[in-house]
Coordinates of C-alpha atoms in Angstrom, one line a residue:
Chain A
X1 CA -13.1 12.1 6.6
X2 CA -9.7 10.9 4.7
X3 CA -9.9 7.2 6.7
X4 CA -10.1 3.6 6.0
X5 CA -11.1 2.0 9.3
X6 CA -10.6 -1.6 9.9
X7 CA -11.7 -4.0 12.5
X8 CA -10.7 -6.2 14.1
X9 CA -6.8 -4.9 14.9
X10 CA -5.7 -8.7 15.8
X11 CA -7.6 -11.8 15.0
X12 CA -6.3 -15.5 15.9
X13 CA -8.1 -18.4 14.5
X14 CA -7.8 -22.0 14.4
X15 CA -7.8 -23.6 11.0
X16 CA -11.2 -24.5 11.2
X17 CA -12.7 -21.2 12.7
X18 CA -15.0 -18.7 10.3
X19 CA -14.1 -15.7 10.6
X20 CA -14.2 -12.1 8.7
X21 CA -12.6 -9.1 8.2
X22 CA -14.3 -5.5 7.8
X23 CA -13.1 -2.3 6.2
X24 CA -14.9 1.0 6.2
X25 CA -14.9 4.2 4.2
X26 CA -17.2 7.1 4.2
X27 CA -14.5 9.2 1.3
X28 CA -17.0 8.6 -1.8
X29 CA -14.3 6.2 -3.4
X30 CA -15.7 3.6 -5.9
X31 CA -12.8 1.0 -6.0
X32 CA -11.7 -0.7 -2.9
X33 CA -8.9 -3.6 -2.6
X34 CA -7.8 -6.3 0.2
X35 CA -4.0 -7.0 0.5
X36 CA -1.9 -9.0 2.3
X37 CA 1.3 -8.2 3.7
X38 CA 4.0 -10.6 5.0
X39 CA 6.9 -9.3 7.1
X40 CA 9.4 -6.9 5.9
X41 CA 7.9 -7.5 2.1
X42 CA 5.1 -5.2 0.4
X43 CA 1.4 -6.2 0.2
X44 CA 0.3 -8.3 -2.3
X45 CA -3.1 -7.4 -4.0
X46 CA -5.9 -10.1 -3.2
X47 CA -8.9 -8.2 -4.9
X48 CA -10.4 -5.0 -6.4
X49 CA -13.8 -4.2 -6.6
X50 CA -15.0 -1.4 -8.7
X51 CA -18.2 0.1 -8.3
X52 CA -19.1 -3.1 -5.8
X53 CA -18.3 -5.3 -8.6
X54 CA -15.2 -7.9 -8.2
X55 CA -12.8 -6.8 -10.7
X56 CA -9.4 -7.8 -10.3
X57 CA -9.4 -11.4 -8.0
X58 CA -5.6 -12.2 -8.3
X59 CA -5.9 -16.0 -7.7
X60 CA -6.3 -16.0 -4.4
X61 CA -7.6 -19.6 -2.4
X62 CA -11.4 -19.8 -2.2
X63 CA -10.6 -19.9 1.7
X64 CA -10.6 -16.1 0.7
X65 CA -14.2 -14.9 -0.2
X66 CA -14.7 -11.5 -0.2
X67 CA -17.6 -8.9 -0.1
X68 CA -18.4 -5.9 -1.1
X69 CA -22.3 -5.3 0.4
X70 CA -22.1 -1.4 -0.8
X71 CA -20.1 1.0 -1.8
X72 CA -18.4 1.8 1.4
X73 CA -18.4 -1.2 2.7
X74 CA -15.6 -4.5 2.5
X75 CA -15.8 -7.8 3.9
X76 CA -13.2 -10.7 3.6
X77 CA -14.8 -14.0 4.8
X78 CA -12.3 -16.7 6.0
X79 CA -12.7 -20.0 6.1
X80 CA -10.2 -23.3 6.9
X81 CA -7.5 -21.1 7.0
X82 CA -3.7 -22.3 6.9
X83 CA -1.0 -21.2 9.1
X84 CA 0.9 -19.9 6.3
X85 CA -2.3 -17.5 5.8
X86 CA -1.0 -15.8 8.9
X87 CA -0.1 -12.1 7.8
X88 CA -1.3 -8.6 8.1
X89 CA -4.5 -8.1 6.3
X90 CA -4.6 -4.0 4.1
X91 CA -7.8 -2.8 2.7
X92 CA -7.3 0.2 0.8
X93 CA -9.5 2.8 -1.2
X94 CA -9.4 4.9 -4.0
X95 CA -11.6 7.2 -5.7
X96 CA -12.5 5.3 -9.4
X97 CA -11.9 7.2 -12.7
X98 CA -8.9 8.8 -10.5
X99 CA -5.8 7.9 -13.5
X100 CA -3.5 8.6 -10.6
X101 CA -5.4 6.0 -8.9
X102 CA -4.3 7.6 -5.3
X103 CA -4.6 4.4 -2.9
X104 CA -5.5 5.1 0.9
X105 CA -5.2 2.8 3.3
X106 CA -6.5 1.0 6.7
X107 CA -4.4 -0.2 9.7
X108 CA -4.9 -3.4 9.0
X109 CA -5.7 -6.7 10.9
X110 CA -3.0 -8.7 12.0
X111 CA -3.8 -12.3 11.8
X112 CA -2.9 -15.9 13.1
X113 CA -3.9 -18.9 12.0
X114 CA -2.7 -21.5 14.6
Chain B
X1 CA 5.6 -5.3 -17.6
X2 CA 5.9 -2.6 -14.6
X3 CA 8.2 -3.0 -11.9
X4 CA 10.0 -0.8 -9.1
X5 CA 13.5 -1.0 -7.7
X6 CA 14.6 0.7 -4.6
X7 CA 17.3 0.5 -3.0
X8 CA 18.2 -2.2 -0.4
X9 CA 18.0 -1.4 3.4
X10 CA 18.6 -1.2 5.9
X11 CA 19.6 2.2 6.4
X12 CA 20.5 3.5 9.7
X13 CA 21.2 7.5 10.0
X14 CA 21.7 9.1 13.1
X15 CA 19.1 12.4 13.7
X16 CA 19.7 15.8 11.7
X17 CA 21.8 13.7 8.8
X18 CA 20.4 14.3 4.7
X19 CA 18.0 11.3 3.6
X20 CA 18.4 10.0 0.1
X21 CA 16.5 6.3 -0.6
X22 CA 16.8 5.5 -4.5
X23 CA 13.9 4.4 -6.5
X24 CA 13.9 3.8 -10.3
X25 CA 11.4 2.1 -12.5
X26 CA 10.0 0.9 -15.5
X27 CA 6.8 1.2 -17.0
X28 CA 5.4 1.0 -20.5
X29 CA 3.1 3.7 -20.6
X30 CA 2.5 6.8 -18.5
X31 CA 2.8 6.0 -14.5
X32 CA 1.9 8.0 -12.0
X33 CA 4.7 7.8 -9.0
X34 CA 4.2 7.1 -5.2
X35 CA 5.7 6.8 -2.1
X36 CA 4.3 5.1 1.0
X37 CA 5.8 5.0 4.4
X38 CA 4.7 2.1 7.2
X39 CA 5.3 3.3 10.8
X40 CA 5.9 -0.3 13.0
X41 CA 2.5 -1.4 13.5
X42 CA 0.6 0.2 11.2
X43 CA -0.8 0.4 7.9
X44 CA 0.8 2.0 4.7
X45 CA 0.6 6.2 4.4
X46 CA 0.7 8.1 1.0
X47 CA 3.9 10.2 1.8
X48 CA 3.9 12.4 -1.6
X49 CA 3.6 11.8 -5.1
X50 CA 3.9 12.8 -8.6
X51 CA 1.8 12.5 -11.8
X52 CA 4.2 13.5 -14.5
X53 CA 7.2 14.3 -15.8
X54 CA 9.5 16.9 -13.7
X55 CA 6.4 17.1 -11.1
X56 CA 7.9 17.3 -7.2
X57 CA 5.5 15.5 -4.5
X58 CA 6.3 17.1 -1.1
X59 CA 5.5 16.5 2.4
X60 CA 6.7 16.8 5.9
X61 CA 9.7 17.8 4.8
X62 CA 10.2 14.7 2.8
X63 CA 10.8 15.8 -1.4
X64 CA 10.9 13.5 -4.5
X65 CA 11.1 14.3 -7.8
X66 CA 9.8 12.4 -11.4
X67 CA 12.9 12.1 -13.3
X68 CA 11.2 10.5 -17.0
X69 CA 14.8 11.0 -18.8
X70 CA 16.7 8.4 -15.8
X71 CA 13.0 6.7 -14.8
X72 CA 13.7 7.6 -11.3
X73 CA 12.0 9.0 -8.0
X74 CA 14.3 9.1 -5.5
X75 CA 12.8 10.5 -2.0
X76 CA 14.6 12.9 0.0
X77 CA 14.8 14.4 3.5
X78 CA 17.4 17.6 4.6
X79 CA 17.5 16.4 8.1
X80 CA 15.2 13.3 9.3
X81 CA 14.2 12.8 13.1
X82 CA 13.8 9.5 15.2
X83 CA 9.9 9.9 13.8
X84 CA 10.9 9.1 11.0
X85 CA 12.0 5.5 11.2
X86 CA 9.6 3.5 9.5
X87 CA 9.6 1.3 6.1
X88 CA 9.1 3.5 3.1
X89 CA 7.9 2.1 -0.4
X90 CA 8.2 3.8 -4.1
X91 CA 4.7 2.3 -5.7
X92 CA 3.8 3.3 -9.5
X93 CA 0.3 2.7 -10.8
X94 CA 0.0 2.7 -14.7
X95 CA -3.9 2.9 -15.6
X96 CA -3.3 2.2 -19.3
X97 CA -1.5 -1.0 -19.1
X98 CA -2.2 -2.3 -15.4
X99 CA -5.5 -0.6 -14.1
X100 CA -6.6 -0.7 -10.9
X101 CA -2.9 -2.2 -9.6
X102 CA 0.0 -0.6 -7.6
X103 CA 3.5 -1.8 -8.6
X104 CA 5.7 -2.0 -5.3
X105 CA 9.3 -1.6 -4.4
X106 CA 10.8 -4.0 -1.8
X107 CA 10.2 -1.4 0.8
X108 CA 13.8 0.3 2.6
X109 CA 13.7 -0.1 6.3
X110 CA 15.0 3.8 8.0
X111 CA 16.2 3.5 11.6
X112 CA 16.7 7.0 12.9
X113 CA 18.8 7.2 16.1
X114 CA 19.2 10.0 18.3

């Protein structure tokens, strides 16, 4: 099994909705990241976690609260989201101690913050 | 600091015509190369990649080939198909100086027409 399964496809929220995001993999891989794409531009990195321990949190709003409840397992947790938060949501896997660090990655969630 | 340069779309080929998308770089230590393509829709794909020097990542025709001496990996198709229209990106990841991160091009939007 070489996928990263994400759910749901689209979300729209208002901007005082809770909502979350999952990603699933069942490929071993130790480190797993969040991204955020805006249109026609490449995804930003949010967060890595490593062995399902934050490692990398690239400043992102504490609107933005992610999870990692095991090891192939990743949850983003939003919360009084903006509009401008609107964007398509990447979580992507690789296997850790990889030096080629190999990323896979989900469908996405497309989201819109009304 | 890393950083990737590709060059700027969009490029529109009509079907059976030779591919060529440009991507150079810079890195401080040892990067491992990358490129992603994004179908409309969808998430990112690993395409093909390359882990050293002189090293050619292949894959559904597509070719690219680590150039250390011009610090280039410039992808390549003999004859692309409507398929293929998509956004590619060039990505390096450097371990030693940026761990866990993936350095992104702009991304070239390909519109194949028949």
């Amino acid at each position: 099994d070489t996928e990263v399964t994400q759910t749901p496809k689209h979300l729209v929220m208002g901007m005082t909705n809770k909502k979350s995001l999952k990603c699933e993999q069942h490929m071993g891989h130790r480190a797993m990241y969040w991204y955020k794409q805006k249109a026609k531009k490449p995804p930003e990195l949010m967060f890595v976690y490593s062995y399902e321990k934050l490692s990398i949190n690239e400043s992102v709003p504490s609107r933005f609260s992610p999870e990692c409840p095991n090891s192939s397992l990743l949850n983003l947790h939003l919360h009084a989201l903006q509009p401008e938060d609107s964007a398509l949501y990447l979580c992507a896997s690789s296997q850790e101690g990889n030096s080629y660090n190999e990323q896979f990655f989900g469908p996405g969630t497309r989201l819109t913050v009304l | 600091g890393n950083s990737v340069t590709q060059m700027e779309g969009p490029v529109t080929l009509s079907e059976e015509a030779f591919l060529t998308i440009n991507c150079t770089y810079t890195a401080t230590g040892y990067p491992s190369l990358f490129w992603y393509v994004q179908y409309p829709g969808e998430g990112l794909q690993l395409l093909l990649k390359a882990t050293k020097a002189d090293d050619k990542g292949s894959n559904k025709g597509f070719e690219a080939t680590y150039r250390k001496e011009t610090t280039s990996f410039h992808l390549e198709k003999g004859s692309v198909q409507v398929s293929d229209s998509a956004v590619y990106f060039c990505a390096l990841s450097d371990r030693k100086t940026s761990g866990s991160r993936l350095t992104f091009g702009e991304g070239t939007q390909l519109t194949v027409n028949p």
